[in-house]
């Protein structure tokens, strides 16, 4: 008669677990790769300790965002629907820069733009401010509400309009 050998319970060495626990209590968003790099430990060892102790960082939910393709994009008049987007452009010796654009979907006219070295939300909001001033004169004189569309990028979700 054959009996499969029983594996012993996996042990965690305190010399690894204590500094790891101290670091993740200080910065709970760090994953095993970051912790391994900062402490100079093997990443496989750190990952095994994370799994055994239940310290894994939660995975981000993969939710569906509404896509632009799912909604019809038909503007029947100017100032009814505007669209905004950001892209990275090479600026020669200055390196990479972020270009934010705002266009009118009916006339395909470029209403506002802003070029920035950083791709922050202020770049997108500045392009929108330039478009509002160019089209209406001031920020407060918008005659009727309009729809502003974007590609739901990180910067688009980072600022409030």
Tab-separated table of N, CA and C in Angstrom:
chain	number	residue	atom	x	y	z
A	1	UNK	N	0.841	-1.165	0.000
A	1	UNK	CA	0.000	0.000	0.000
A	1	UNK	C	0.895	1.240	0.000
A	2	UNK	N	0.526	2.248	-0.835
A	2	UNK	CA	1.347	3.457	-0.990
A	2	UNK	C	0.582	4.659	-0.460
A	3	UNK	N	1.244	5.455	0.305
A	3	UNK	CA	0.660	6.703	0.800
A	3	UNK	C	1.483	7.864	0.265
A	4	UNK	N	0.784	8.824	-0.297
A	4	UNK	CA	1.468	10.013	-0.798
A	4	UNK	C	2.029	10.783	0.395
A	5	UNK	N	3.285	11.202	0.307
A	5	UNK	CA	3.862	11.940	1.432
A	5	UNK	C	3.152	13.282	1.632
A	6	UNK	N	2.957	13.636	2.874
A	6	UNK	CA	2.300	14.892	3.221
A	6	UNK	C	3.357	15.986	3.251
A	7	UNK	N	3.084	17.064	2.530
A	7	UNK	CA	4.032	18.176	2.509
A	7	UNK	C	3.930	18.950	3.814
A	8	UNK	N	5.070	19.356	4.308
A	8	UNK	CA	5.061	20.150	5.532
A	8	UNK	C	4.593	21.567	5.216
A	9	UNK	N	4.090	22.224	6.218
A	9	UNK	CA	3.596	23.591	6.043
A	9	UNK	C	4.769	24.508	5.700
A	10	UNK	N	4.544	25.389	4.747
A	10	UNK	CA	5.613	26.280	4.310
A	10	UNK	C	5.913	27.286	5.414
A	11	UNK	N	7.172	27.473	5.666
A	11	UNK	CA	7.596	28.366	6.741
A	11	UNK	C	8.072	29.692	6.163
A	12	UNK	N	7.842	30.730	6.937
A	12	UNK	CA	8.286	32.067	6.559
A	12	UNK	C	9.362	32.483	7.551
A	13	UNK	N	10.506	32.842	7.023
A	13	UNK	CA	11.594	33.256	7.899
A	13	UNK	C	11.352	34.681	8.386
A	14	UNK	N	11.534	34.880	9.664
A	14	UNK	CA	11.271	36.188	10.273
A	14	UNK	C	12.211	37.263	9.730
A	15	UNK	N	13.417	36.886	9.324
A	15	UNK	CA	14.351	37.899	8.821
A	15	UNK	C	13.865	38.517	7.513
A	16	UNK	N	12.978	37.820	6.797
A	16	UNK	CA	12.365	38.383	5.595
A	16	UNK	C	11.023	39.041	5.916
A	17	UNK	N	10.218	38.378	6.733
A	17	UNK	CA	8.840	38.827	6.965
A	17	UNK	C	8.774	40.157	7.712
A	18	UNK	N	9.637	40.362	8.682
A	18	UNK	CA	9.555	41.584	9.498
A	18	UNK	C	9.842	42.858	8.698
A	19	UNK	N	10.948	42.931	7.916
A	19	UNK	CA	11.149	44.162	7.136
A	19	UNK	C	10.090	44.362	6.050
A	20	UNK	N	9.589	43.253	5.486
A	20	UNK	CA	8.539	43.367	4.470
A	20	UNK	C	7.283	43.942	5.093
A	21	UNK	N	6.888	43.416	6.258
A	21	UNK	CA	5.677	43.908	6.934
A	21	UNK	C	5.827	45.379	7.307
A	22	UNK	N	7.003	45.765	7.787
A	22	UNK	CA	7.222	47.169	8.155
A	22	UNK	C	7.083	48.079	6.934
A	23	UNK	N	7.595	47.633	5.800
A	23	UNK	CA	7.541	48.461	4.593
A	23	UNK	C	6.127	48.564	4.040
A	24	UNK	N	5.372	47.464	4.041
A	24	UNK	CA	4.017	47.545	3.479
A	24	UNK	C	3.041	48.221	4.435
A	25	UNK	N	3.356	48.258	5.714
A	25	UNK	CA	2.520	49.046	6.628
A	25	UNK	C	2.758	50.533	6.403
A	26	UNK	N	3.979	50.881	6.050
A	26	UNK	CA	4.312	52.273	5.757
A	26	UNK	C	3.724	52.712	4.412
A	27	UNK	N	3.804	51.835	3.420
A	27	UNK	CA	3.282	52.123	2.075
A	27	UNK	C	2.469	50.924	1.596
A	28	UNK	N	1.168	50.883	1.916
A	28	UNK	CA	0.370	49.693	1.611
A	28	UNK	C	0.110	49.453	0.132
A	29	UNK	N	0.370	50.419	-0.722
A	29	UNK	CA	0.110	50.215	-2.149
A	29	UNK	C	1.275	49.541	-2.864
A	30	UNK	N	2.379	49.334	-2.193
A	30	UNK	CA	3.530	48.701	-2.826
A	30	UNK	C	3.244	47.231	-3.088
A	31	UNK	N	3.620	46.765	-4.261
A	31	UNK	CA	3.502	45.357	-4.603
A	31	UNK	C	4.794	44.627	-4.289
A	32	UNK	N	4.806	43.334	-4.610
A	32	UNK	CA	5.974	42.540	-4.241
A	32	UNK	C	7.222	42.958	-5.011
A	33	UNK	N	7.080	43.435	-6.248
A	33	UNK	CA	8.259	43.841	-7.021
A	33	UNK	C	8.921	45.074	-6.409
A	34	UNK	N	8.099	46.053	-6.038
A	34	UNK	CA	8.631	47.277	-5.435
A	34	UNK	C	9.289	46.974	-4.099
A	35	UNK	N	8.619	46.155	-3.281
A	35	UNK	CA	9.167	45.796	-1.971
A	35	UNK	C	10.488	45.047	-2.141
A	36	UNK	N	10.533	44.112	-3.079
A	36	UNK	CA	11.763	43.346	-3.303
A	36	UNK	C	12.899	44.262	-3.738
A	37	UNK	N	12.594	45.219	-4.600
A	37	UNK	CA	13.626	46.145	-5.069
A	37	UNK	C	14.129	47.030	-3.929
A	38	UNK	N	13.203	47.580	-3.137
A	38	UNK	CA	13.599	48.495	-2.068
A	38	UNK	C	14.387	47.794	-0.962
A	39	UNK	N	14.037	46.539	-0.677
A	39	UNK	CA	14.722	45.821	0.400
A	39	UNK	C	15.925	45.011	-0.090
A	40	UNK	N	16.038	44.855	-1.414
A	40	UNK	CA	17.153	44.089	-1.951
A	40	UNK	C	16.967	42.586	-1.807
A	41	UNK	N	15.709	42.125	-1.694
A	41	UNK	CA	15.419	40.699	-1.593
A	41	UNK	C	15.078	40.152	-2.971
A	42	UNK	N	15.102	38.832	-3.088
A	42	UNK	CA	14.673	38.159	-4.307
A	42	UNK	C	13.164	38.352	-4.462
A	43	UNK	N	12.717	38.710	-5.670
A	43	UNK	CA	11.289	39.006	-5.850
A	43	UNK	C	10.419	37.768	-5.675
A	44	UNK	N	10.949	36.581	-6.003
A	44	UNK	CA	10.171	35.355	-5.814
A	44	UNK	C	9.961	35.060	-4.332
A	45	UNK	N	10.979	35.331	-3.525
A	45	UNK	CA	10.856	35.144	-2.080
A	45	UNK	C	9.821	36.100	-1.510
A	46	UNK	N	9.881	37.354	-1.939
A	46	UNK	CA	8.928	38.353	-1.445
A	46	UNK	C	7.516	37.997	-1.889
A	47	UNK	N	7.357	37.553	-3.124
A	47	UNK	CA	6.024	37.182	-3.603
A	47	UNK	C	5.478	35.988	-2.814
A	48	UNK	N	6.313	35.007	-2.520
A	48	UNK	CA	5.881	33.844	-1.745
A	48	UNK	C	5.436	34.260	-0.346
A	49	UNK	N	6.176	35.181	0.275
A	49	UNK	CA	5.798	35.656	1.607
A	49	UNK	C	4.499	36.444	1.543
A	50	UNK	N	4.337	37.268	0.508
A	50	UNK	CA	3.076	38.002	0.322
A	50	UNK	C	1.906	37.020	0.247
A	51	UNK	N	2.071	35.940	-0.518
A	51	UNK	CA	0.987	34.976	-0.692
A	51	UNK	C	0.705	34.212	0.595
A	52	UNK	N	1.753	33.774	1.283
A	52	UNK	CA	1.557	32.998	2.505
A	52	UNK	C	0.949	33.828	3.628
A	53	UNK	N	1.324	35.078	3.718
A	53	UNK	CA	0.820	35.949	4.783
A	53	UNK	C	-0.486	36.647	4.411
A	54	UNK	N	-0.895	36.558	3.139
A	54	UNK	CA	-2.134	37.224	2.716
A	54	UNK	C	-1.975	38.723	2.555
A	55	UNK	N	-0.802	39.158	2.147
A	55	UNK	CA	-0.522	40.592	2.016
A	55	UNK	C	-0.596	41.078	0.579
A	56	UNK	N	-1.135	40.293	-0.329
A	56	UNK	CA	-1.189	40.693	-1.730
A	56	UNK	C	-1.994	41.974	-1.885
A	57	UNK	N	-1.509	42.864	-2.724
A	57	UNK	CA	-2.231	44.094	-3.035
A	57	UNK	C	-3.400	43.717	-3.927
A	58	UNK	N	-4.560	44.317	-3.690
A	58	UNK	CA	-5.748	43.965	-4.472
A	58	UNK	C	-5.552	44.341	-5.928
A	59	UNK	N	-6.144	43.562	-6.800
A	59	UNK	CA	-6.089	43.878	-8.220
A	59	UNK	C	-7.130	44.933	-8.526
A	60	UNK	N	-6.815	45.789	-9.459
A	60	UNK	CA	-7.766	46.817	-9.861
A	60	UNK	C	-8.917	46.170	-10.617
A	61	UNK	N	-10.136	46.627	-10.371
A	61	UNK	CA	-11.257	46.051	-11.111
A	61	UNK	C	-11.185	46.432	-12.586
A	62	UNK	N	-11.513	45.480	-13.418
A	62	UNK	CA	-11.515	45.730	-14.855
A	62	UNK	C	-12.952	46.029	-15.241
A	63	UNK	N	-13.316	47.279	-15.150
A	63	UNK	CA	-14.679	47.665	-15.477
A	63	UNK	C	-14.767	48.175	-16.900
A	64	UNK	N	-15.941	48.101	-17.445
A	64	UNK	CA	-16.146	48.614	-18.789
A	64	UNK	C	-16.475	50.092	-18.716
A	65	UNK	N	-15.789	50.864	-19.513
A	65	UNK	CA	-16.081	52.285	-19.614
A	65	UNK	C	-16.856	52.516	-20.895
A	66	UNK	N	-17.730	53.493	-20.902
A	66	UNK	CA	-18.465	53.741	-22.141
A	66	UNK	C	-17.501	54.185	-23.239
A	67	UNK	N	-17.600	53.569	-24.371
A	67	UNK	CA	-16.720	53.883	-25.478
A	67	UNK	C	-17.366	54.911	-26.390
A	68	UNK	N	-16.541	55.678	-27.058
A	68	UNK	CA	-17.040	56.700	-27.970
A	68	UNK	C	-17.789	56.060	-29.133
A	69	UNK	N	-17.340	54.885	-29.574
A	69	UNK	CA	-17.962	54.242	-30.725
A	69	UNK	C	-19.407	53.838	-30.446
A	70	UNK	N	-19.755	53.614	-29.186
A	70	UNK	CA	-21.096	53.140	-28.869
A	70	UNK	C	-22.136	54.249	-28.944
A	71	UNK	N	-21.712	55.495	-28.977
A	71	UNK	CA	-22.648	56.612	-29.050
A	71	UNK	C	-22.511	57.298	-30.405
A	72	UNK	N	-23.611	57.639	-31.023
A	72	UNK	CA	-23.509	58.327	-32.313
A	72	UNK	C	-22.900	59.715	-32.139
A	73	UNK	N	-22.046	60.095	-33.064
A	73	UNK	CA	-21.377	61.386	-32.982
A	73	UNK	C	-21.811	62.259	-34.152
A	74	UNK	N	-23.010	62.776	-34.059
A	74	UNK	CA	-23.538	63.625	-35.123
A	74	UNK	C	-23.873	64.979	-34.517
A	75	UNK	N	-23.166	65.997	-34.955
A	75	UNK	CA	-23.454	67.360	-34.521
A	75	UNK	C	-24.163	68.062	-35.672
A	76	UNK	N	-25.339	68.601	-35.412
A	76	UNK	CA	-26.120	69.237	-36.480
A	76	UNK	C	-25.849	70.725	-36.593
A	77	UNK	N	-25.181	71.299	-35.592
A	77	UNK	CA	-24.900	72.737	-35.611
A	77	UNK	C	-23.593	72.998	-34.873
A	78	UNK	N	-22.953	74.137	-35.163
A	78	UNK	CA	-21.745	74.488	-34.409
A	78	UNK	C	-22.063	74.677	-32.923
A	79	UNK	N	-21.070	74.482	-32.095
A	79	UNK	CA	-21.163	74.637	-30.639
A	79	UNK	C	-22.162	73.677	-30.006
A	80	UNK	N	-22.449	72.580	-30.666
A	80	UNK	CA	-23.348	71.584	-30.098
A	80	UNK	C	-22.553	70.450	-29.453
A	81	UNK	N	-21.439	70.089	-30.088
A	81	UNK	CA	-20.629	68.984	-29.602
A	81	UNK	C	-19.163	69.302	-29.865
A	82	UNK	N	-18.373	69.301	-28.791
A	82	UNK	CA	-16.937	69.509	-28.914
A	82	UNK	C	-16.236	68.214	-28.538
A	83	UNK	N	-15.034	68.053	-29.030
A	83	UNK	CA	-14.254	66.865	-28.728
A	83	UNK	C	-12.859	67.285	-28.282
A	84	UNK	N	-12.298	66.546	-27.351
A	84	UNK	CA	-10.973	66.872	-26.837
A	84	UNK	C	-10.109	65.616	-26.797
A	85	UNK	N	-8.826	65.807	-26.990
A	85	UNK	CA	-7.887	64.694	-26.916
A	85	UNK	C	-6.503	65.243	-26.598
A	86	UNK	N	-5.645	64.367	-26.117
A	86	UNK	CA	-4.266	64.729	-25.815
A	86	UNK	C	-3.346	63.726	-26.490
A	87	UNK	N	-2.192	64.206	-26.941
A	87	UNK	CA	-1.202	63.302	-27.523
A	87	UNK	C	0.188	63.815	-27.177
A	88	UNK	N	1.157	62.917	-27.266
A	88	UNK	CA	2.547	63.266	-27.003
A	88	UNK	C	3.216	63.558	-28.337
A	89	UNK	N	3.967	64.653	-28.398
A	89	UNK	CA	4.666	65.039	-29.621
A	89	UNK	C	6.136	65.294	-29.295
A	90	UNK	N	6.987	65.012	-30.261
A	90	UNK	CA	8.413	65.260	-30.091
A	90	UNK	C	8.680	66.729	-30.370
A	91	UNK	N	9.314	67.412	-29.427
A	91	UNK	CA	9.545	68.847	-29.544
A	91	UNK	C	11.025	69.162	-29.737
A	92	UNK	N	11.735	68.322	-30.448
A	92	UNK	CA	13.142	68.582	-30.742
A	92	UNK	C	14.017	68.505	-29.515
A	93	UNK	N	14.835	69.522	-29.309
A	93	UNK	CA	15.773	69.481	-28.182
A	93	UNK	C	15.089	69.612	-26.832
A	94	UNK	N	13.819	70.030	-26.812
A	94	UNK	CA	13.079	70.105	-25.550
A	94	UNK	C	12.513	68.758	-25.130
A	95	UNK	N	12.574	67.760	-25.997
A	95	UNK	CA	12.080	66.422	-25.657
A	95	UNK	C	10.594	66.276	-25.945
A	96	UNK	N	9.968	65.381	-25.226
A	96	UNK	CA	8.551	65.095	-25.434
A	96	UNK	C	7.688	66.139	-24.751
A	97	UNK	N	6.600	66.502	-25.406
A	97	UNK	CA	5.635	67.451	-24.849
A	97	UNK	C	4.234	66.887	-25.066
A	98	UNK	N	3.288	67.397	-24.312
A	98	UNK	CA	1.900	66.959	-24.426
A	98	UNK	C	1.092	68.053	-25.098
A	99	UNK	N	0.343	67.672	-26.124
A	99	UNK	CA	-0.495	68.600	-26.867
A	99	UNK	C	-1.949	68.248	-26.603
A	100	UNK	N	-2.700	69.205	-26.074
A	100	UNK	CA	-4.132	69.024	-25.834
A	100	UNK	C	-4.893	69.855	-26.857
A	101	UNK	N	-5.890	69.248	-27.488
A	101	UNK	CA	-6.656	69.902	-28.548
A	101	UNK	C	-8.144	69.853	-28.235
A	102	UNK	N	-8.875	70.891	-28.668
A	102	UNK	CA	-10.336	70.923	-28.577
A	102	UNK	C	-10.855	71.311	-29.952
A	103	UNK	N	-11.753	70.482	-30.528
A	103	UNK	CA	-12.318	70.794	-31.841
A	103	UNK	C	-13.837	70.790	-31.765
A	104	UNK	N	-14.451	71.524	-32.683
A	104	UNK	CA	-15.902	71.510	-32.846
A	104	UNK	C	-16.222	70.356	-33.793
A	105	UNK	N	-17.088	69.431	-33.374
A	105	UNK	CA	-17.369	68.238	-34.184
A	105	UNK	C	-18.171	68.557	-35.439
A	106	UNK	N	-18.886	69.682	-35.472
A	106	UNK	CA	-19.675	70.010	-36.659
A	106	UNK	C	-18.808	70.674	-37.733
A	107	UNK	N	-18.069	71.701	-37.356
A	107	UNK	CA	-17.268	72.445	-38.329
A	107	UNK	C	-15.858	71.885	-38.492
A	108	UNK	N	-15.440	70.973	-37.605
A	108	UNK	CA	-14.081	70.422	-37.583
A	108	UNK	C	-13.035	71.514	-37.397
A	109	UNK	N	-13.435	72.580	-36.740
A	109	UNK	CA	-12.549	73.717	-36.496
A	109	UNK	C	-11.795	73.495	-35.188
A	110	UNK	N	-10.506	73.798	-35.202
A	110	UNK	CA	-9.707	73.724	-33.995
A	110	UNK	C	-10.024	74.945	-33.149
A	111	UNK	N	-10.585	74.721	-31.966
A	111	UNK	CA	-11.024	75.831	-31.124
A	111	UNK	C	-9.966	76.250	-30.112
A	112	UNK	N	-9.263	75.299	-29.555
A	112	UNK	CA	-8.263	75.628	-28.548
A	112	UNK	C	-7.218	74.539	-28.453
A	113	UNK	N	-6.034	74.926	-28.033
A	113	UNK	CA	-4.965	73.963	-27.859
A	113	UNK	C	-4.022	74.461	-26.781
A	114	UNK	N	-3.264	73.542	-26.220
A	114	UNK	CA	-2.270	73.903	-25.218
A	114	UNK	C	-1.136	72.882	-25.303
A	115	UNK	N	0.096	73.374	-25.347
A	115	UNK	CA	1.281	72.529	-25.408
A	115	UNK	C	2.004	72.652	-24.081
A	116	UNK	N	2.333	71.523	-23.482
A	116	UNK	CA	2.937	71.538	-22.158
A	116	UNK	C	4.002	70.454	-22.062
A	117	UNK	N	5.004	70.693	-21.241
A	117	UNK	CA	6.030	69.672	-21.010
A	117	UNK	C	5.486	68.536	-20.158
A	118	UNK	N	4.519	68.846	-19.300
A	118	UNK	CA	3.917	67.811	-18.456
A	118	UNK	C	2.524	67.486	-18.983
A	119	UNK	N	2.122	66.253	-18.856
A	119	UNK	CA	0.806	65.842	-19.336
A	119	UNK	C	-0.212	65.817	-18.221
A	120	UNK	N	-0.306	66.898	-17.481
A	120	UNK	CA	-1.220	66.935	-16.339
A	120	UNK	C	-2.612	67.359	-16.776
A	121	UNK	N	-3.547	67.240	-15.841
A	121	UNK	CA	-4.930	67.618	-16.127
A	121	UNK	C	-5.038	69.108	-16.426
A	122	UNK	N	-4.143	69.911	-15.875
A	122	UNK	CA	-4.197	71.354	-16.129
A	122	UNK	C	-3.946	71.666	-17.608
A	123	UNK	N	-3.226	70.800	-18.306
A	123	UNK	CA	-3.004	70.993	-19.742
A	123	UNK	C	-4.320	70.893	-20.496
A	124	UNK	N	-5.117	69.879	-20.182
A	124	UNK	CA	-6.407	69.692	-20.851
A	124	UNK	C	-7.385	70.801	-20.487
A	125	UNK	N	-7.413	71.191	-19.217
A	125	UNK	CA	-8.353	72.246	-18.827
A	125	UNK	C	-7.937	73.593	-19.410
A	126	UNK	N	-6.639	73.818	-19.582
A	126	UNK	CA	-6.177	75.057	-20.203
A	126	UNK	C	-6.589	75.113	-21.674
A	127	UNK	N	-6.503	73.984	-22.377
A	127	UNK	CA	-6.946	73.947	-23.776
A	127	UNK	C	-8.438	74.233	-23.869
A	128	UNK	N	-9.214	73.712	-22.933
A	128	UNK	CA	-10.655	73.973	-22.925
A	128	UNK	C	-10.943	75.444	-22.630
A	129	UNK	N	-10.199	76.037	-21.706
A	129	UNK	CA	-10.374	77.466	-21.419
A	129	UNK	C	-10.055	78.313	-22.649
A	130	UNK	N	-8.973	77.983	-23.364
A	130	UNK	CA	-8.627	78.716	-24.583
A	130	UNK	C	-9.741	78.595	-25.621
A	131	UNK	N	-10.330	77.401	-25.733
A	131	UNK	CA	-11.416	77.196	-26.697
A	131	UNK	C	-12.643	78.021	-26.321
A	132	UNK	N	-12.983	78.054	-25.042
A	132	UNK	CA	-14.146	78.832	-24.597
A	132	UNK	C	-13.934	80.325	-24.836
A	133	UNK	N	-12.741	80.811	-24.550
A	133	UNK	CA	-12.448	82.234	-24.761
A	133	UNK	C	-12.444	82.561	-26.252
A	134	UNK	N	-11.870	81.677	-27.073
A	134	UNK	CA	-11.827	81.931	-28.517
A	134	UNK	C	-13.227	81.934	-29.128
A	135	UNK	N	-14.110	81.077	-28.638
A	135	UNK	CA	-15.429	80.958	-29.242
A	135	UNK	C	-16.439	81.948	-28.652
A	136	UNK	N	-16.407	82.164	-27.329
A	136	UNK	CA	-17.448	82.960	-26.681
A	136	UNK	C	-16.946	84.274	-26.086
A	137	UNK	N	-15.658	84.539	-26.124
A	137	UNK	CA	-15.137	85.798	-25.598
A	137	UNK	C	-14.681	85.696	-24.158
A	138	UNK	N	-15.510	85.169	-23.283
A	138	UNK	CA	-15.128	84.977	-21.882
A	138	UNK	C	-15.586	83.596	-21.445
A	139	UNK	N	-15.141	83.198	-20.273
A	139	UNK	CA	-15.494	81.869	-19.785
A	139	UNK	C	-16.954	81.784	-19.343
A	140	UNK	N	-17.535	82.867	-18.901
A	140	UNK	CA	-18.890	82.827	-18.348
A	140	UNK	C	-20.012	83.012	-19.347
A	141	UNK	N	-19.708	83.351	-20.607
A	141	UNK	CA	-20.771	83.675	-21.571
A	141	UNK	C	-21.010	82.544	-22.566
A	142	UNK	N	-21.409	81.392	-22.098
A	142	UNK	CA	-21.760	80.282	-22.980
A	142	UNK	C	-23.272	80.331	-23.152
A	143	UNK	N	-23.774	80.580	-24.386
A	143	UNK	CA	-25.212	80.795	-24.574
A	143	UNK	C	-26.066	79.575	-24.254
A	144	UNK	N	-25.623	78.397	-24.643
A	144	UNK	CA	-26.385	77.189	-24.331
A	144	UNK	C	-25.408	76.058	-24.034
A	145	UNK	N	-25.828	75.072	-23.260
A	145	UNK	CA	-24.910	73.982	-22.927
A	145	UNK	C	-24.537	73.159	-24.162
A	146	UNK	N	-23.344	72.596	-24.129
A	146	UNK	CA	-22.884	71.749	-25.228
A	146	UNK	C	-22.252	70.498	-24.644
A	147	UNK	N	-22.066	69.504	-25.488
A	147	UNK	CA	-21.502	68.230	-25.066
A	147	UNK	C	-20.005	68.225	-25.347
A	148	UNK	N	-19.220	67.877	-24.342
A	148	UNK	CA	-17.770	67.767	-24.494
A	148	UNK	C	-17.412	66.290	-24.427
A	149	UNK	N	-16.816	65.784	-25.489
A	149	UNK	CA	-16.472	64.364	-25.555
A	149	UNK	C	-14.969	64.176	-25.457
A	150	UNK	N	-14.573	63.068	-24.840
A	150	UNK	CA	-13.159	62.712	-24.767
A	150	UNK	C	-13.050	61.201	-24.905
A	151	UNK	N	-11.820	60.702	-24.900
A	151	UNK	CA	-11.608	59.265	-25.044
A	151	UNK	C	-11.546	58.557	-23.698
A	152	UNK	N	-11.991	59.213	-22.633
A	152	UNK	CA	-11.979	58.651	-21.279
A	152	UNK	C	-10.574	58.285	-20.816
A	153	UNK	N	-9.579	59.045	-21.236
A	153	UNK	CA	-8.216	58.786	-20.804
A	153	UNK	C	-8.014	59.187	-19.354
A	154	UNK	N	-6.819	58.913	-18.838
A	154	UNK	CA	-6.534	59.211	-17.441
A	154	UNK	C	-6.662	60.692	-17.133
A	155	UNK	N	-6.164	61.527	-18.023
A	155	UNK	CA	-6.216	62.967	-17.783
A	155	UNK	C	-7.646	63.467	-17.852
A	156	UNK	N	-8.449	62.894	-18.743
A	156	UNK	CA	-9.843	63.316	-18.862
A	156	UNK	C	-10.612	63.018	-17.587
A	157	UNK	N	-10.254	61.954	-16.909
A	157	UNK	CA	-10.930	61.594	-15.670
A	157	UNK	C	-10.327	62.293	-14.461
A	158	UNK	N	-9.214	62.998	-14.639
A	158	UNK	CA	-8.514	63.594	-13.511
A	158	UNK	C	-8.995	64.997	-13.172
A	159	UNK	N	-9.677	65.662	-14.079
A	159	UNK	CA	-10.100	67.022	-13.768
A	159	UNK	C	-11.597	67.170	-13.923
A	160	UNK	N	-12.142	68.144	-13.204
A	160	UNK	CA	-13.572	68.407	-13.251
A	160	UNK	C	-13.819	69.634	-14.102
A	161	UNK	N	-14.810	69.531	-14.938
A	161	UNK	CA	-15.158	70.662	-15.799
A	161	UNK	C	-16.411	71.305	-15.255
